[in-house]
Amino acid sequence: MKTIPTPYLLYLGDAKDELSVKTSRGVAAWRPELCVGEYRAEGCTVTLNLPQLGFTDAVAKGAKTLVIGIANAGGLMGAQIIEDAIAALDAGLNVASGLHDRLKSHPEIVAAAERNDRKLFDIRQPPANLKVGNGEPRAGRRLLTVGSDCSVGKMYSTLALEKELRSRNINADFRATGQTGILIAQSGIPIDAVIADFISGAVEMISPAREDNGWDLIEGQGSLFHPSYAGVSLGLLHGAQADALVLCHELDRPHMRGLPGRPLPDLATCLKANLEAAKVTNPNAIAVGVCVNASRLSPEQARKACDEIEQSLGLPCQDPIAMGVNRIADRLIECFDKSVAA
């Protein structure tokens, strides 16, 4: 993927709920130094607490790219987003989008980019040179985050582990597999846009052999237990050849995302299934921790829930946002020799 010019202006459009701007929110949380401000259309009721800027003002502040960092049903742009993308291009901004509906599929957006000599970045466009995975062992160490469901914090957990390991002078690199992660890392492959036969190969591509005793920390997607997205999760497990797994889970979630009435799996069952799938390409794969999203609970309830999970699974359990991931990093290092230190 070509490098997207920074700094960013983050697009919120007319969003009414927090989840719909998860891409913009993720970039603001993990790469605030890349963000000049936010663009909010009339009727928008959410904010990232960044300076609110129009397109011309953003250019004057140094912004290079408008990031359409929203998520909606079907991943479609709609008339308002198309109109705003054209206005941004006319103001002198490049435009990047993580939606399934690609910028380059709209002639009026392409024309605006051409007349203003600006670039379009469709983040969910996988590279053309993907190969089928082969499962052959490769040098280096890898950790993959897996989930009990979709949108339970796999990206946040992976980035938190990268930050923690780097703070200990351990070579560690976040490997992005989703649109938000790609904007944060400035590299990666959008796994949910890859043809099924090439998913494991794509993961092998983003995490090639490394000889520095460091860790590739691979962002997980979906869940083996979600009827809609299990295929992506399985491809990641096979392509990652992970040495270590971290299970991610949202506490007190009422049902699988988008599937009312379907409960989340028991964590022990979920972890066992992920380990069995991981061992297809790495027979020595182990679990090193559990990351939870405890935002629905009080601090006391969250601590109690983490304690119960630890007793049940025998693994350290932390909320990466509220508690950090130091104890999970401790377990990772304990399970592998100390030569990972740089």
PDB file of C-alpha atoms in Angstrom, residues 139-141 170-172 210-216 337-342:
ATOM      1  CA  ALA A 139      11.905 -17.213  11.183  1.00  0.00           C
ATOM      2  CA  GLY A 140      10.700 -14.854  13.885  1.00  0.00           C
ATOM      3  CA  ARG A 141       8.077 -14.826  16.618  1.00  0.00           C
ATOM      4  CA  ILE A 170      11.796  -5.517  22.981  1.00  0.00           C
ATOM      5  CA  ASN A 171      11.517  -5.387  19.207  1.00  0.00           C
ATOM      6  CA  ALA A 172       7.787  -5.512  18.445  1.00  0.00           C
ATOM      7  CA  ARG A 210      12.399 -11.762  10.707  1.00  0.00           C
ATOM      8  CA  GLU A 211      15.836 -12.424  12.183  1.00  0.00           C
ATOM      9  CA  ASP A 212      16.038  -9.888  15.042  1.00  0.00           C
ATOM     10  CA  ASN A 213      14.439 -12.059  17.767  1.00  0.00           C
ATOM     11  CA  GLY A 214      11.533  -9.616  17.798  1.00  0.00           C
ATOM     12  CA  TRP A 215       7.775 -10.060  17.684  1.00  0.00           C
ATOM     13  CA  ASP A 216       5.230  -9.466  14.959  1.00  0.00           C
ATOM     14  CA  ASP A 337      13.393 -17.090  26.235  1.00  0.00           C
ATOM     15  CA  LYS A 338      14.799 -13.691  27.132  1.00  0.00           C
ATOM     16  CA  SER A 339      16.642 -13.349  23.844  1.00  0.00           C
ATOM     17  CA  VAL A 340      13.639 -11.368  22.563  1.00  0.00           C
ATOM     18  CA  ALA A 341      15.157  -8.310  24.238  1.00  0.00           C
ATOM     19  CA  ALA A 342      16.909  -5.996  21.777  1.00  0.00           C
TER      20      ALA A 342
END
